[in-house]
Amino acid sequence: MGRVTETIDAVAALVAAGGVVVVSGAGLSTESGIPDYRGPTGVARRHTPMTYQAFVGDAAARRRYWARSHLGWRTIVGARPNAGHRAVARLQDAGLVDGVITQNVDGLHTAAGSGRVVELHGRLDTVVCLGCGDRTSRGELDRRLVAANPGFDAAFAVVNPDGDVDLDDDRVAGFRMVDCGCCGAGMLKPDVVFFGETVPAARVARCFAMVDAARAVLVLGSSLTVLSGRRFVLRAAKSGIPVVIANQGVTRGDGYAALRVDAPLGRFLPVLADRVAAVVPPGSGLLAAVVPPGSGLLAAG
Ligand SMILES: [Zn+2]
């Protein structure tokens, strides 16, 4: 127990020095009800993840994707930021976090009030036409899909706790996909990076620039399984920038971490933000943004 406190104090001291870049993953959003397929408590993925190649090359696979996604959308659209997202936004308001690189496609950092967020893998609430490049909102597509598939939702009212849906082939075959509302012919794809697809180079370059300018990198809720996120940890470690990893379970970046916290982020991050408020020097102007005056929390330091 004492060791945990010491670790939190060490993380707080690092964060209080400012210049932090957050790298976040699915583990930060699990407490918002968004499934984490790779985490220790995550349910093993029952279906092979959709690859970009299958999506664009196989009409049946594409229909299956959209039919399942149409039903699973309720889970995503209903999700709200949790205490972890809000704590990150508080630290950013306090001027201690310079930016957020997220692997999540749920938009919850922005919803919690964070700015300078790079959404590495795109956003699920945006749809792109692979024909003409037009981008539209998922809400708009959802209305069109509901209209094109009357009664489809009702037939599948039961969505599994992990947000997944079981759909047999007959049901999928009955699902009607719609084309781009702009060019009328293009294939629609969620504006997210699929497996087998690369993150746009300019986006990666922006993230590397953020990491290079950072005083510390704080990884939140990522097992760093995929190189897409792990490369930022490798980059920081190579430059001698301290890396802190807070995640439930081991990660592929643990060997590079100066500090490691294994805890649910919705509980850990608010504690961290409070602890940071206690170590930030009074009169720095940062304190008021983190802890409201008169809240009584300052005495705890
Ligand atoms: Zn189009």
Short mmCIF file of C-alpha atoms and ligand atoms in Angstrom, two decimals:
data_model
loop_
_atom_site.label_atom_id
_atom_site.label_comp_id
_atom_site.label_asym_id
_atom_site.label_seq_id
_atom_site.Cartn_x
_atom_site.Cartn_y
_atom_site.Cartn_z
CA MET A 1 0.00 0.00 0.00
CA GLY A 2 2.81 2.37 0.95
CA ARG A 3 4.52 1.53 -2.30
CA VAL A 4 1.40 2.42 -4.31
CA THR A 5 1.27 5.80 -2.58
CA GLU A 6 4.94 6.39 -3.32
CA THR A 7 4.36 5.58 -6.97
CA ILE A 8 1.40 7.95 -7.22
CA ASP A 9 3.50 10.66 -5.54
CA ALA A 10 6.30 10.10 -8.05
CA VAL A 11 3.85 10.26 -10.99
CA ALA A 12 2.27 13.39 -9.50
CA ALA A 13 5.67 15.07 -9.19
CA LEU A 14 6.43 14.31 -12.83
CA VAL A 15 3.03 15.55 -14.05
CA ALA A 16 3.22 18.67 -11.87
CA ALA A 17 6.37 19.69 -13.76
CA GLY A 18 4.22 20.06 -16.88
CA GLY A 19 4.93 19.38 -20.53
CA VAL A 20 3.07 16.07 -20.42
CA VAL A 21 1.82 14.35 -23.56
CA VAL A 22 -0.88 11.74 -22.96
CA VAL A 23 -1.07 8.60 -25.11
CA SER A 24 -4.39 6.90 -24.45
CA GLY A 25 -5.98 3.64 -25.48
CA ALA A 26 -9.09 1.51 -25.07
CA GLY A 27 -8.54 0.95 -21.32
CA LEU A 28 -9.42 4.58 -20.66
CA SER A 29 -12.87 4.14 -22.22
CA THR A 30 -13.90 0.80 -20.75
CA GLU A 31 -15.42 2.59 -17.74
CA SER A 32 -17.56 4.50 -20.24
CA GLY A 33 -19.01 1.18 -21.39
CA ILE A 34 -16.94 0.88 -24.55
CA PRO A 35 -15.54 -2.65 -24.85
CA ASP A 36 -11.81 -3.23 -24.67
CA TYR A 37 -11.10 -6.37 -26.61
CA ARG A 38 -7.46 -6.54 -25.60
CA GLY A 39 -7.62 -5.68 -21.92
CA PRO A 40 -7.38 -8.20 -19.10
CA THR A 41 -11.13 -8.13 -18.46
CA GLY A 42 -12.06 -7.80 -22.12
CA VAL A 43 -13.97 -10.54 -23.79
CA ALA A 44 -11.96 -12.27 -26.47
CA ARG A 45 -12.96 -11.01 -29.85
CA ARG A 46 -15.40 -13.49 -31.29
CA HIS A 47 -14.98 -12.28 -34.80
CA THR A 48 -11.84 -11.56 -36.75
CA PRO A 49 -11.37 -7.80 -36.89
CA MET A 50 -12.37 -6.26 -40.18
CA THR A 51 -9.39 -5.46 -42.37
CA TYR A 52 -9.34 -2.63 -44.86
CA GLN A 53 -8.72 -5.13 -47.67
CA ALA A 54 -11.80 -7.20 -46.76
CA PHE A 55 -13.91 -4.08 -46.34
CA VAL A 56 -13.19 -2.64 -49.77
CA GLY A 57 -12.84 -5.96 -51.61
CA ASP A 58 -15.74 -8.03 -50.34
CA ALA A 59 -19.31 -6.72 -50.58
CA ALA A 60 -20.63 -9.43 -48.21
CA ALA A 61 -18.01 -8.59 -45.56
CA ARG A 62 -18.85 -4.91 -45.94
CA ARG A 63 -22.57 -5.54 -45.49
CA ARG A 64 -21.85 -7.66 -42.42
CA TYR A 65 -19.68 -4.88 -40.99
CA TRP A 66 -22.32 -2.21 -41.46
CA ALA A 67 -25.17 -4.40 -40.18
CA ARG A 68 -23.26 -5.12 -36.94
CA SER A 69 -21.96 -1.59 -36.67
CA HIS A 70 -25.46 -0.18 -37.17
CA LEU A 71 -26.66 -2.12 -34.12
CA GLY A 72 -23.52 -1.46 -32.05
CA TRP A 73 -23.72 2.27 -32.74
CA ARG A 74 -26.24 2.71 -29.90
CA THR A 75 -23.50 1.74 -27.43
CA ILE A 76 -21.00 4.19 -28.87
CA VAL A 77 -23.37 7.13 -29.24
CA GLY A 78 -24.66 6.64 -25.70
CA ALA A 79 -21.19 6.62 -24.13
CA ARG A 80 -20.13 9.54 -21.93
CA PRO A 81 -16.66 10.57 -20.70
CA ASN A 82 -15.72 8.99 -17.38
CA ALA A 83 -13.76 10.36 -14.42
CA GLY A 84 -10.50 9.42 -16.16
CA HIS A 85 -11.23 11.53 -19.25
CA ARG A 86 -12.33 14.41 -17.02
CA ALA A 87 -9.13 14.21 -14.93
CA VAL A 88 -7.05 14.48 -18.11
CA ALA A 89 -9.04 17.57 -19.11
CA ARG A 90 -8.46 19.06 -15.61
CA LEU A 91 -4.70 18.52 -15.92
CA GLN A 92 -4.84 20.13 -19.33
CA ASP A 93 -6.81 23.11 -18.00
CA ALA A 94 -4.06 23.46 -15.39
CA GLY A 95 -1.52 23.84 -18.19
CA LEU A 96 0.29 20.61 -17.38
CA VAL A 97 -0.78 18.49 -20.37
CA ASP A 98 0.31 19.85 -23.75
CA GLY A 99 -1.65 17.41 -25.87
CA VAL A 100 -3.38 14.07 -26.16
CA ILE A 101 -2.66 11.32 -28.68
CA THR A 102 -5.46 8.79 -28.55
CA GLN A 103 -5.91 5.42 -30.19
CA ASN A 104 -9.60 5.60 -29.32
CA VAL A 105 -12.19 6.39 -31.95
CA ASP A 106 -14.96 7.32 -29.49
CA GLY A 107 -14.35 11.08 -29.26
CA LEU A 108 -14.57 10.99 -25.44
CA HIS A 109 -11.45 13.11 -24.75
CA THR A 110 -12.96 15.96 -26.73
CA ALA A 111 -16.34 15.40 -25.11
CA ALA A 112 -14.64 15.73 -21.70
CA GLY A 113 -13.27 19.12 -22.69
CA SER A 114 -9.72 18.25 -23.77
CA GLY A 115 -8.13 20.23 -26.59
CA ARG A 116 -5.13 19.49 -28.84
CA VAL A 117 -6.33 15.90 -29.23
CA VAL A 118 -4.90 13.88 -32.11
CA GLU A 119 -7.22 11.00 -32.89
CA LEU A 120 -4.68 8.62 -34.31
CA HIS A 121 -7.18 6.10 -35.65
CA GLY A 122 -9.90 8.57 -36.61
CA ARG A 123 -13.41 8.92 -35.25
CA LEU A 124 -16.33 6.55 -35.42
CA ASP A 125 -18.82 9.42 -35.54
CA THR A 126 -17.61 10.47 -38.97
CA VAL A 127 -18.18 8.63 -42.25
CA VAL A 128 -16.03 9.05 -45.35
CA CYS A 129 -16.92 8.27 -48.98
CA LEU A 130 -14.13 6.27 -50.63
CA GLY A 131 -15.36 7.54 -54.01
CA CYS A 132 -15.52 11.32 -53.67
CA GLY A 133 -13.91 11.86 -50.25
CA ASP A 134 -17.00 13.55 -48.78
CA ARG A 135 -17.17 13.39 -44.98
CA THR A 136 -20.51 13.27 -43.20
CA SER A 137 -21.69 12.64 -39.67
CA ARG A 138 -22.48 9.15 -38.51
CA GLY A 139 -25.73 10.51 -37.08
CA GLU A 140 -26.85 11.46 -40.59
CA LEU A 141 -25.90 8.01 -41.94
CA ASP A 142 -27.71 6.41 -39.00
CA ARG A 143 -30.93 8.19 -39.96
CA ARG A 144 -30.55 6.98 -43.56
CA LEU A 145 -29.85 3.40 -42.44
CA VAL A 146 -32.86 3.38 -40.13
CA ALA A 147 -35.03 4.57 -43.03
CA ALA A 148 -33.56 1.96 -45.40
CA ASN A 149 -33.97 -0.88 -42.87
CA PRO A 150 -37.31 -0.48 -41.11
CA GLY A 151 -37.64 -2.83 -38.16
CA PHE A 152 -34.02 -4.02 -38.30
CA ASP A 153 -33.11 -2.55 -34.90
CA ALA A 154 -36.13 -3.98 -33.16
CA ALA A 155 -35.31 -7.48 -34.36
CA PHE A 156 -31.95 -7.24 -32.59
CA ALA A 157 -32.86 -5.41 -29.43
CA VAL A 158 -30.49 -7.59 -27.43
CA VAL A 159 -26.95 -6.35 -27.66
CA ASN A 160 -24.34 -8.27 -25.67
CA PRO A 161 -22.81 -6.53 -22.64
CA ASP A 162 -19.60 -5.97 -24.57
CA GLY A 163 -21.46 -4.04 -27.24
CA ASP A 164 -21.16 -6.86 -29.71
CA VAL A 165 -24.08 -8.31 -31.63
CA ASP A 166 -24.60 -11.82 -32.90
CA LEU A 167 -25.95 -11.80 -36.41
CA ASP A 168 -26.55 -14.82 -38.60
CA ASP A 169 -25.99 -14.69 -42.35
CA ASP A 170 -29.70 -14.58 -43.22
CA ARG A 171 -30.19 -11.48 -41.13
CA VAL A 172 -27.11 -9.82 -42.58
CA ALA A 173 -28.27 -10.61 -46.12
CA GLY A 174 -31.44 -8.66 -45.41
CA PHE A 175 -29.55 -5.52 -44.38
CA ARG A 176 -29.61 -2.72 -46.94
CA MET A 177 -26.55 -0.48 -47.11
CA VAL A 178 -26.85 2.99 -48.61
CA ASP A 179 -24.45 4.80 -50.95
CA CYS A 180 -22.81 8.18 -50.56
CA GLY A 181 -25.37 10.97 -50.36
CA CYS A 182 -22.98 13.33 -52.16
CA CYS A 183 -21.82 11.46 -55.29
CA GLY A 184 -24.52 8.83 -55.10
CA ALA A 185 -22.23 5.91 -55.87
CA GLY A 186 -19.22 5.84 -53.55
CA MET A 187 -18.60 3.23 -50.90
CA LEU A 188 -19.06 4.54 -47.36
CA LYS A 189 -16.57 3.70 -44.64
CA PRO A 190 -16.34 4.86 -41.05
CA ASP A 191 -13.56 7.47 -40.87
CA VAL A 192 -11.37 5.18 -38.78
CA VAL A 193 -8.14 3.38 -39.54
CA PHE A 194 -8.88 -0.31 -40.06
CA PHE A 195 -6.47 -3.17 -39.52
CA GLY A 196 -4.30 -3.39 -42.62
CA GLU A 197 -4.55 0.35 -43.17
CA THR A 198 -1.89 2.91 -42.26
CA VAL A 199 -2.37 6.06 -40.22
CA PRO A 200 -1.97 9.15 -42.48
CA ALA A 201 1.71 10.22 -42.44
CA ALA A 202 0.97 13.84 -41.53
CA ARG A 203 -0.98 12.69 -38.48
CA VAL A 204 1.89 10.47 -37.33
CA ALA A 205 4.38 13.30 -37.89
CA ARG A 206 2.26 15.62 -35.74
CA CYS A 207 2.29 13.03 -32.94
CA PHE A 208 6.06 12.56 -33.14
CA ALA A 209 6.49 16.33 -32.91
CA MET A 210 4.33 16.37 -29.79
CA VAL A 211 6.37 13.57 -28.22
CA ASP A 212 9.68 15.21 -29.14
CA ALA A 213 8.59 18.41 -27.39
CA ALA A 214 7.29 16.60 -24.31
CA ARG A 215 8.91 16.55 -20.86
CA ALA A 216 7.09 13.32 -20.04
CA VAL A 217 4.81 10.84 -21.80
CA LEU A 218 1.86 9.46 -19.85
CA VAL A 219 0.34 6.29 -21.32
CA LEU A 220 -3.24 5.69 -20.16
CA GLY A 221 -5.10 2.45 -20.76
CA SER A 222 -3.14 0.99 -23.61
CA SER A 223 -1.49 -2.41 -23.70
CA LEU A 224 0.71 -0.95 -26.48
CA THR A 225 0.19 -4.17 -28.42
CA VAL A 226 0.02 -2.36 -31.73
CA LEU A 227 3.06 -0.51 -33.03
CA SER A 228 0.73 2.34 -34.01
CA GLY A 229 0.75 3.50 -30.38
CA ARG A 230 3.91 1.80 -29.11
CA ARG A 231 6.15 3.76 -31.48
CA PHE A 232 5.56 6.93 -29.45
CA VAL A 233 6.79 5.22 -26.30
CA LEU A 234 9.85 3.93 -28.17
CA ARG A 235 10.50 7.43 -29.52
CA ALA A 236 10.27 8.99 -26.05
CA ALA A 237 12.47 6.32 -24.47
CA LYS A 238 15.11 6.79 -27.17
CA SER A 239 15.22 10.52 -26.42
CA GLY A 240 15.41 9.98 -22.67
CA ILE A 241 11.93 11.42 -22.09
CA PRO A 242 10.43 9.67 -19.05
CA VAL A 243 7.47 7.40 -19.79
CA VAL A 244 4.77 6.63 -17.23
CA ILE A 245 2.40 3.77 -17.99
CA ALA A 246 -0.95 3.48 -16.20
CA ASN A 247 -2.83 0.43 -17.38
CA GLN A 248 -4.64 -2.57 -15.98
CA GLY A 249 -2.35 -5.47 -16.78
CA VAL A 250 1.06 -5.72 -18.41
CA THR A 251 1.90 -3.79 -21.56
CA ARG A 252 4.45 -4.16 -24.32
CA GLY A 253 5.99 -0.86 -23.22
CA ASP A 254 6.67 -1.79 -19.60
CA GLY A 255 10.38 -2.23 -20.28
CA TYR A 256 10.60 1.44 -21.23
CA ALA A 257 8.55 2.83 -18.35
CA ALA A 258 10.12 4.91 -15.60
CA LEU A 259 6.96 4.39 -13.54
CA ARG A 260 4.17 1.86 -13.80
CA VAL A 261 0.68 2.02 -12.27
CA ASP A 262 -1.74 -0.92 -12.44
CA ALA A 263 -5.19 0.46 -11.55
CA PRO A 264 -8.60 1.30 -13.02
CA LEU A 265 -8.07 4.70 -14.62
CA GLY A 266 -11.43 6.14 -13.58
CA ARG A 267 -10.19 5.77 -9.99
CA PHE A 268 -6.49 6.46 -10.42
CA LEU A 269 -6.64 9.62 -12.54
CA PRO A 270 -8.84 11.74 -10.23
CA VAL A 271 -6.53 10.78 -7.34
CA LEU A 272 -3.54 11.75 -9.46
CA ALA A 273 -5.09 15.11 -10.39
CA ASP A 274 -5.77 15.85 -6.71
CA ARG A 275 -2.23 14.82 -5.78
CA VAL A 276 -0.80 17.03 -8.52
CA ALA A 277 -2.77 19.96 -7.12
CA ALA A 278 -1.09 19.33 -3.77
CA VAL A 279 2.45 19.44 -5.17
CA VAL A 280 2.08 22.35 -7.61
CA PRO A 281 3.68 25.39 -5.91
CA PRO A 282 1.12 27.83 -4.45
CA GLY A 283 0.86 31.07 -6.38
CA SER A 284 1.81 29.43 -9.65
CA GLY A 285 -1.68 30.10 -10.91
CA LEU A 286 -2.11 26.45 -11.70
CA LEU A 287 -3.66 25.45 -8.44
CA ALA A 288 -6.99 27.22 -8.87
CA ALA A 289 -7.59 25.45 -12.14
CA VAL A 290 -7.09 22.03 -10.59
CA VAL A 291 -8.68 22.40 -7.19
CA PRO A 292 -11.43 24.93 -6.61
CA PRO A 293 -10.49 27.33 -3.77
CA GLY A 294 -12.00 26.32 -0.47
CA SER A 295 -12.50 22.73 -1.49
CA GLY A 296 -10.40 21.64 1.48
CA LEU A 297 -8.26 19.37 -0.66
CA LEU A 298 -5.19 21.55 -0.37
CA ALA A 299 -4.73 20.71 3.30
CA ALA A 300 -4.21 17.10 2.35
CA GLY A 301 -0.82 17.95 0.87
ZN ZN B 1 -19.24 10.14 -52.53
#
